Short mmCIF file of C-alpha atoms in Angstrom, two decimals:
data_model
loop_
_atom_site.label_atom_id
_atom_site.label_comp_id
_atom_site.label_asym_id
_atom_site.label_seq_id
_atom_site.Cartn_x
_atom_site.Cartn_y
_atom_site.Cartn_z
CA UNK H 12 26.95 200.48 190.55
CA UNK H 13 27.70 196.70 191.87
CA UNK H 14 29.64 195.91 188.73
CA UNK H 15 31.75 198.73 189.45
CA UNK H 16 32.16 197.61 193.13
CA UNK H 17 33.48 193.90 192.29
CA UNK H 18 36.09 195.24 189.72
CA UNK H 19 37.40 197.04 192.71
CA UNK H 20 37.52 194.30 194.63
CA UNK H 21 38.96 192.14 191.64
CA UNK H 22 41.90 194.88 191.09
CA UNK H 23 42.71 194.88 194.81
CA UNK H 24 42.84 191.15 195.22
CA UNK H 25 45.22 190.62 191.99
CA UNK H 26 47.53 193.71 193.54
CA UNK H 27 47.65 191.94 196.55
CA UNK H 28 49.03 188.64 195.21
CA UNK H 29 51.62 190.40 192.65
CA UNK H 30 52.93 192.24 195.90
CA UNK H 31 53.43 188.49 197.28
CA UNK H 32 55.19 186.64 194.80
CA UNK H 33 57.54 189.62 194.16
CA UNK H 34 58.56 189.68 198.22
CA UNK H 35 58.91 185.75 198.22
CA UNK H 36 61.06 186.20 194.92
CA UNK H 37 63.11 188.67 197.37
CA UNK H 38 66.76 188.70 197.37
CA UNK H 39 66.88 188.27 200.77
CA UNK H 40 65.91 184.84 200.59
CA UNK H 41 69.11 182.44 200.92
CA UNK H 42 69.36 180.23 197.96
CA UNK H 43 68.51 176.60 198.07
CA UNK H 44 70.84 174.13 199.40
CA UNK H 45 72.17 171.28 197.40
CA UNK H 46 72.35 167.25 198.23
CA UNK H 47 76.43 166.41 198.42
CA UNK H 48 77.05 164.40 195.08
CA UNK H 49 77.25 160.42 195.74
CA UNK H 50 80.56 158.60 194.72
CA UNK H 51 79.04 155.60 192.55
CA UNK H 52 80.76 152.20 192.90
CA UNK H 53 82.30 151.21 189.60
CA UNK H 54 84.76 148.33 189.14
CA UNK H 55 86.80 146.76 186.53
CA UNK H 56 86.26 144.45 183.76
CA UNK H 57 88.14 141.63 184.29
CA UNK H 58 90.00 138.58 182.09
CA UNK H 59 90.99 135.40 182.80
CA UNK H 60 90.89 131.81 182.27
CA UNK H 61 87.19 130.92 183.24
CA UNK H 62 86.80 126.87 184.12
CA UNK H 63 83.03 126.19 182.81
CA UNK H 64 81.38 123.48 184.89
CA UNK H 65 78.05 121.68 184.70
CA UNK H 66 75.76 119.74 187.19
CA UNK H 67 74.66 116.12 186.40
CA UNK H 68 71.47 114.35 188.25
CA UNK H 69 72.81 110.95 189.69
CA UNK H 70 72.04 108.52 191.97
CA UNK H 71 74.17 107.55 195.26
CA UNK H 72 75.51 103.56 196.09
CA UNK H 73 77.71 101.95 198.24
CA UNK H 74 81.45 101.35 197.04
CA UNK H 75 79.92 97.62 197.63
CA UNK H 76 76.38 96.65 197.26
CA UNK H 77 75.82 92.85 198.44
CA UNK H 78 72.68 91.52 198.40
CA UNK H 79 72.12 88.73 201.24
CA UNK H 80 70.36 85.83 200.28
CA UNK H 81 68.48 83.24 201.39
CA UNK H 82 69.99 80.27 199.71
CA UNK H 83 68.12 77.69 200.96
CA UNK H 84 64.47 77.22 201.81
CA UNK H 85 62.66 77.33 204.87
CA UNK H 86 61.37 79.00 207.65
CA UNK H 87 63.36 81.94 209.42
CA UNK H 88 64.19 81.14 212.86
CA UNK H 89 66.16 84.26 214.04
CA UNK H 90 67.09 87.79 213.00
CA UNK H 91 70.50 88.18 214.85
CA UNK H 92 71.25 92.15 214.04
CA UNK H 93 69.87 95.47 214.68
CA UNK H 94 68.54 96.84 211.58
CA UNK H 95 70.60 100.07 209.61
CA UNK H 96 73.46 99.43 211.78
CA UNK H 97 77.22 98.56 211.23
CA UNK H 98 77.77 94.83 210.56
CA UNK H 99 81.36 93.01 210.39
CA UNK H 100 82.35 90.73 208.06
CA UNK H 101 81.55 87.24 209.16
CA UNK H 102 78.75 88.47 211.74
CA UNK H 103 76.07 86.13 211.75
CA UNK H 104 72.51 88.03 210.36
CA UNK H 105 70.11 84.91 210.24
CA UNK H 106 68.78 81.32 210.78
CA UNK H 107 66.82 79.20 208.78
CA UNK H 108 64.82 76.50 210.50
CA UNK H 109 67.80 73.92 209.81
CA UNK H 110 66.01 70.70 210.86
CA UNK H 111 65.38 68.98 207.49
CA UNK H 112 69.10 69.86 206.52
CA UNK H 113 70.17 68.01 209.57
CA UNK H 114 68.01 65.31 208.56
CA UNK H 115 68.99 65.13 205.15
CA UNK H 116 72.54 65.09 206.48
CA UNK H 117 72.00 62.37 209.11
CA UNK H 118 70.52 60.23 206.08
CA UNK H 119 73.11 60.37 204.10
CA UNK H 120 75.77 60.03 206.50
CA UNK H 121 74.32 56.26 206.93
CA UNK H 122 74.22 56.04 203.45
CA UNK H 123 77.85 56.61 203.52
CA UNK H 124 78.44 53.79 205.88
CA UNK H 125 76.31 51.36 204.23
CA UNK H 126 78.47 52.10 201.48
CA UNK H 127 81.77 52.00 203.14
CA UNK H 128 80.28 48.57 204.51
CA UNK H 129 79.94 47.12 200.82
CA UNK H 130 83.63 48.16 199.61
CA UNK H 131 84.87 46.62 202.83
CA UNK H 132 83.04 43.63 202.07
CA UNK H 133 84.04 43.81 197.93
CA UNK H 134 87.73 44.06 199.02
CA UNK H 135 87.64 41.04 201.37
CA UNK H 136 86.11 38.96 198.15
CA UNK H 137 88.59 40.34 195.95
CA UNK H 138 91.31 39.53 198.34
CA UNK H 139 90.24 35.70 198.62
CA UNK H 140 89.49 35.22 194.84
CA UNK H 141 92.78 36.65 193.58
CA UNK H 142 95.30 34.04 195.02
CA UNK H 143 93.13 31.38 194.21
CA UNK H 144 92.71 33.18 190.37
CA UNK H 145 96.54 32.79 190.28
CA UNK H 146 96.22 29.08 191.12
CA UNK H 147 93.46 28.40 188.25
CA UNK H 148 91.29 27.58 191.41
CA UNK H 149 88.48 29.98 190.50
CA UNK H 150 87.73 30.91 186.91
CA UNK H 151 88.74 34.25 185.44
CA UNK H 152 85.60 35.33 185.49
CA UNK H 153 84.82 35.62 189.18
CA UNK H 154 88.23 37.63 189.67
CA UNK H 155 86.71 40.03 187.14
CA UNK H 156 83.16 40.00 188.69
CA UNK H 157 84.98 40.67 192.17
CA UNK H 158 86.92 43.58 190.99
CA UNK H 159 83.83 45.40 189.64
CA UNK H 160 82.06 44.57 192.51
CA UNK H 161 84.82 46.46 194.59
CA UNK H 162 84.86 49.12 192.02
CA UNK H 163 81.42 49.75 191.89
CA UNK H 164 81.06 49.67 195.95
CA UNK H 165 84.42 52.42 195.50
CA UNK H 166 82.36 54.48 193.54
CA UNK H 167 79.15 54.31 195.93
CA UNK H 168 81.11 55.70 198.72
CA UNK H 169 82.96 58.50 196.67
CA UNK H 170 78.83 59.02 195.39
CA UNK H 171 77.64 58.89 199.07
CA UNK H 172 80.31 61.30 200.09
CA UNK H 173 79.61 64.28 197.41
CA UNK H 174 75.99 64.02 198.55
CA UNK H 175 77.03 64.25 202.19
CA UNK H 176 79.05 66.71 201.17
CA UNK H 177 76.18 68.94 199.62
CA UNK H 178 73.74 68.56 202.09
CA UNK H 179 75.98 69.61 204.88
CA UNK H 180 76.85 72.71 202.48
CA UNK H 181 73.32 73.03 202.66
CA UNK H 182 72.65 72.73 206.05
CA UNK H 183 75.48 75.43 206.59
CA UNK H 184 73.87 77.61 204.09
CA UNK H 185 70.77 77.76 207.15
CA UNK H 186 73.11 80.45 208.61
CA UNK H 187 73.71 83.36 207.19
CA UNK H 188 76.70 85.56 207.50
CA UNK H 189 77.84 89.35 206.54
CA UNK H 190 79.98 88.79 203.52
CA UNK H 191 81.38 92.53 204.26
CA UNK H 192 81.80 95.06 207.27
CA UNK H 193 79.56 97.95 205.95
CA UNK H 194 75.80 99.18 206.65
CA UNK H 195 73.05 96.95 207.01
CA UNK H 196 69.45 97.96 206.24
CA UNK H 197 65.57 96.68 206.74
CA UNK H 198 64.88 92.72 206.76
CA UNK H 199 62.23 92.07 203.76
CA UNK H 200 61.08 89.09 205.66
CA UNK H 201 59.76 88.43 209.37
CA UNK H 202 60.73 85.47 212.08
CA UNK H 203 58.51 82.42 210.86
CA UNK H 204 58.25 83.40 207.74
CA UNK H 205 59.21 80.85 204.95
CA UNK H 206 61.86 82.35 202.88
CA UNK H 207 64.15 81.02 199.90
CA UNK H 208 61.29 80.68 197.20
CA UNK H 209 59.42 82.85 195.18
CA UNK H 210 56.80 84.82 195.69
CA UNK H 211 58.91 84.55 199.14
CA UNK H 212 61.43 86.67 200.02
CA UNK H 213 64.64 85.38 198.42
CA UNK H 214 66.94 88.47 199.00
CA UNK H 215 66.42 89.33 202.69
CA UNK H 216 68.79 92.53 202.73
CA UNK H 217 71.36 94.27 201.68
CA UNK H 218 75.09 95.12 203.07
CA UNK H 219 76.38 98.29 201.94
CA UNK H 220 80.08 99.69 202.39
CA UNK H 221 79.78 103.20 202.93
CA UNK H 222 83.11 104.78 204.03
CA UNK H 223 83.25 105.76 200.62
CA UNK H 224 80.03 106.26 197.90
CA UNK H 225 79.90 105.87 194.33
CA UNK H 226 77.55 108.57 191.81
CA UNK H 227 76.28 107.24 189.07
CA UNK H 228 74.83 109.75 186.13
CA UNK H 229 74.29 109.80 182.30
CA UNK H 230 75.80 112.39 180.21
CA UNK H 231 74.80 113.06 176.41
CA UNK H 232 76.75 112.74 173.77
CA UNK H 233 77.69 116.58 173.57
CA UNK H 234 78.58 116.89 176.99
CA UNK H 235 80.96 113.84 176.81
CA UNK H 236 83.06 115.30 173.99
CA UNK H 237 83.50 118.42 176.39
CA UNK H 238 84.44 116.42 179.08
CA UNK H 239 86.85 114.21 177.10
CA UNK H 240 88.87 116.84 175.04
CA UNK H 241 89.15 118.91 178.31
CA UNK H 242 90.43 115.59 180.22
CA UNK H 243 93.13 115.18 177.40
CA UNK H 244 94.24 118.84 177.45
CA UNK H 245 94.56 118.70 181.14
CA UNK H 246 96.77 115.18 180.65
CA UNK H 247 98.97 117.87 179.24
CA UNK H 248 99.33 119.97 182.34
CA UNK H 249 98.98 117.30 184.93
CA UNK H 250 101.56 118.91 187.18
CA UNK H 251 99.66 122.65 186.40
CA UNK H 252 96.31 121.75 187.04
CA UNK H 253 97.27 119.78 190.25
CA UNK H 254 98.73 122.98 191.84
CA UNK H 255 95.52 124.59 191.03
CA UNK H 256 92.12 124.69 193.41
CA UNK H 257 90.64 121.58 192.78
CA UNK H 258 90.43 122.36 189.11
CA UNK H 259 89.91 118.42 188.16
CA UNK H 260 88.10 117.51 191.38
CA UNK H 261 83.93 116.93 191.59
CA UNK H 262 81.65 118.46 193.86
CA UNK H 263 78.63 116.74 194.91
CA UNK H 264 75.27 118.92 195.53
CA UNK H 265 72.47 117.07 197.71
CA UNK H 266 68.90 117.66 197.28
CA UNK H 267 68.59 120.97 200.32
CA UNK H 268 71.40 122.63 197.18
CA UNK H 269 74.69 122.23 199.87
CA UNK H 270 77.85 121.09 198.29
CA UNK H 271 79.53 118.69 200.28
CA UNK H 272 82.82 119.64 201.96
CA UNK H 273 84.65 116.57 199.79
CA UNK H 274 85.88 116.57 196.82
CA UNK H 275 85.19 113.50 194.40
CA UNK H 276 86.78 112.48 191.11
CA UNK H 277 85.52 110.12 188.13
CA UNK H 278 86.50 106.30 188.36
CA UNK H 279 84.60 104.49 185.68
CA UNK H 280 83.40 105.41 181.76
CA UNK H 281 80.98 103.05 180.53
CA UNK H 282 82.22 101.23 177.25
CA UNK H 283 79.84 102.82 175.05
CA UNK H 284 77.20 105.52 174.25
CA UNK H 285 73.86 104.07 174.41
CA UNK H 286 72.09 103.93 170.75
CA UNK H 287 68.45 104.25 172.11
CA UNK H 288 69.22 107.45 174.76
CA UNK H 289 72.56 109.03 173.37
CA UNK H 290 73.83 109.15 176.79
CA UNK H 291 76.72 107.12 178.28
CA UNK H 292 77.12 106.51 181.91
CA UNK H 293 79.43 107.75 184.40
CA UNK H 294 80.94 107.00 187.73
CA UNK H 295 82.05 109.12 190.54
CA UNK H 296 83.63 107.95 193.83
CA UNK H 297 83.46 110.44 197.15
CA UNK H 298 84.96 109.93 200.44
CA UNK H 299 82.55 109.43 203.07
CA UNK H 300 84.11 108.73 206.59
CA UNK H 301 81.57 110.73 208.50
CA UNK H 302 78.77 108.39 207.00
CA UNK H 303 76.80 111.67 206.08
CA UNK H 304 75.67 109.96 202.14
CA UNK H 305 73.58 106.63 202.21
CA UNK H 306 72.81 104.62 199.03
CA UNK H 307 69.94 105.81 197.05
CA UNK H 308 70.35 109.31 197.85
CA UNK H 309 69.89 111.81 194.69
CA UNK H 310 72.55 114.46 194.17
CA UNK H 311 74.12 116.46 191.40
CA UNK H 312 77.75 115.83 190.47
CA UNK H 313 79.57 119.32 189.24
CA UNK H 314 82.27 118.86 186.97
CA UNK H 315 84.29 121.42 184.91
CA UNK H 316 83.77 120.20 181.16
CA UNK H 317 85.88 123.01 179.85
CA UNK H 318 88.27 126.06 179.74
CA UNK H 319 87.30 129.68 178.47
CA UNK H 320 90.46 130.98 177.32
CA UNK H 321 90.90 134.87 178.56
CA UNK H 322 87.34 134.95 178.87
CA UNK H 323 85.73 138.54 180.10
CA UNK H 324 83.88 138.56 183.32
CA UNK H 325 81.43 141.14 184.28
CA UNK H 326 79.13 141.10 187.90
CA UNK H 327 75.71 139.90 187.21
CA UNK H 328 74.60 142.74 189.11
CA UNK H 329 76.03 145.01 186.64
CA UNK H 330 74.56 144.42 184.02
CA UNK H 331 70.97 145.21 182.90
CA UNK H 332 68.49 143.44 180.61
CA UNK H 333 65.56 144.20 178.50
CA UNK H 334 63.50 142.31 176.27
CA UNK H 335 66.61 139.74 175.98
CA UNK H 336 68.63 142.44 174.90
CA UNK H 337 71.54 143.43 177.88
CA UNK H 338 73.65 146.31 178.72
CA UNK H 339 76.24 147.97 180.92
CA UNK H 340 77.01 151.20 182.44
CA UNK H 341 80.71 151.95 180.93
CA UNK H 342 82.64 154.96 182.77
CA UNK H 343 85.23 156.82 181.36
CA UNK H 344 88.41 158.56 183.36
CA UNK H 345 86.52 161.83 183.30
CA UNK H 346 83.41 159.94 184.83
CA UNK H 347 81.31 160.12 181.90
CA UNK H 348 78.75 157.18 181.36
CA UNK H 349 77.94 155.82 178.20
CA UNK H 350 75.28 152.98 177.79
CA UNK H 351 76.84 149.95 176.27
CA UNK H 352 75.46 146.90 174.39
CA UNK H 353 76.42 143.52 175.69
CA UNK H 354 77.02 139.95 174.03
CA UNK H 355 76.93 137.09 176.81
CA UNK H 356 78.33 133.54 176.70
CA UNK H 357 75.78 130.77 177.10
CA UNK H 358 77.44 130.03 180.79
CA UNK H 359 77.95 132.10 184.02
CA UNK H 360 80.83 131.74 186.54
CA UNK H 361 79.74 131.63 190.18
CA UNK H 362 78.46 135.74 190.63
CA UNK H 363 79.63 136.44 187.05
CA UNK H 364 78.46 136.73 183.57
CA UNK H 365 80.89 135.78 180.57
CA UNK H 366 80.98 138.38 178.03
CA UNK H 367 81.60 137.20 174.33
CA UNK H 368 81.29 140.64 173.01
CA UNK H 369 81.22 144.23 173.75
CA UNK H 370 84.03 144.63 176.66
CA UNK H 371 87.69 144.49 177.22
CA UNK H 372 90.15 144.06 180.23
CA UNK H 373 90.57 147.10 182.31
CA UNK H 374 87.30 148.88 181.28
CA UNK H 375 85.13 150.03 184.04
CA UNK H 376 81.29 149.54 184.66
CA UNK H 377 78.93 150.72 187.42
CA UNK H 378 78.25 148.14 190.01
CA UNK H 379 76.04 149.46 192.15
CA UNK H 380 73.22 152.68 192.07
CA UNK H 381 72.39 151.59 188.21
CA UNK H 382 69.00 153.54 188.84
CA UNK H 383 71.37 156.87 189.64
CA UNK H 384 73.16 157.35 186.57
CA UNK H 385 72.19 157.66 182.82
CA UNK H 386 73.44 157.63 179.44
CA UNK H 387 75.87 160.71 178.93
CA UNK H 388 75.59 161.94 182.33
CA UNK H 389 78.91 162.31 184.46
CA UNK H 390 79.42 160.93 187.66
CA UNK H 391 81.77 160.84 190.68
CA UNK H 392 82.74 157.38 190.97
CA UNK H 393 85.24 154.87 193.28
CA UNK H 394 86.71 151.62 192.14
CA UNK H 395 85.24 148.31 194.02
CA UNK H 396 86.79 145.10 193.59
CA UNK H 397 83.99 142.81 193.01
CA UNK H 398 83.97 140.04 195.57
CA UNK H 399 81.90 137.00 194.84
CA UNK H 400 79.50 135.33 197.42
CA UNK H 401 78.76 132.08 195.50
CA UNK H 402 81.15 129.05 196.00
CA UNK H 403 80.75 127.28 192.98
CA UNK H 404 79.92 128.03 188.82
#
């Protein structure tokens, strides 16, 4: 009896579930609403001449970096400028204790006076002996001796004058003046310190002219060849290149990755490639009227090293990468999507990849919403123009 009861209950439950299911599937309920179709942004593949640039790490130098040396030995007596300030050509910078050199000048002046007195006496003696020698009142040897004493006295005067002049020059070295106008740095010695002889400071400071600055850097032989060929080719199109947007100009990139707002140019190429390192020294010059750049800074110089003719460009955000292989979604006129493998060149340009194989001019590729499309799907799309946010290559 219990078994029959449970069978009856089970039948009722089953009947109830079936009835609810049929009611839920009934035709009275409204059909489920569909999401509106989304327009997928696509962009056209660009073909143009692409300037390829490369950055090189260099160090900044002043247009002139003149070391200030103490050319005489002595105690540093005075510092007559503010460290880190601008100085003018001829401005007094340092004084070295002049007493020793002043005393030397005084002593040599007295020696010159003695030599001059000796010369006067020798001239007078010769003047007396000459008439007597003409009358044979004195011997020829007396005349020769008087002449020799006069010549020797003249030589002594000349030597005394030279020694005095050298001593006066050394006395002048006790006042050290700026050889150029520029920025001066920190003094390597203190007032009262003995200078001018190792191990004491000999180079006291450096004055740099920084209205423009030089940046020196090394490039390897391969980059040099590419850069040289690029420069040679551009000579044939010099006028056209000058009308372009600073293709031949150089960018300076600081340590914080900001780009200097003035362009530079090549100034110097070393004579040879270093046989040990395989590198060659290049110097570039940049204006520095605001005084932002200081000698000793490290910065990167970015230069165009070649032009790729008819380069195929695609936005980097449109490219997918999987296990080292790259692809894009290509869209035809009907909106059908096909995934296509591409090969990239070694270099990029701004926010673009340079494509070596797989695409041609005018083809449309999915720019955004890559996760919303799939191979073989048909999409609604709108063509947009990609705008790079990057200032350089």
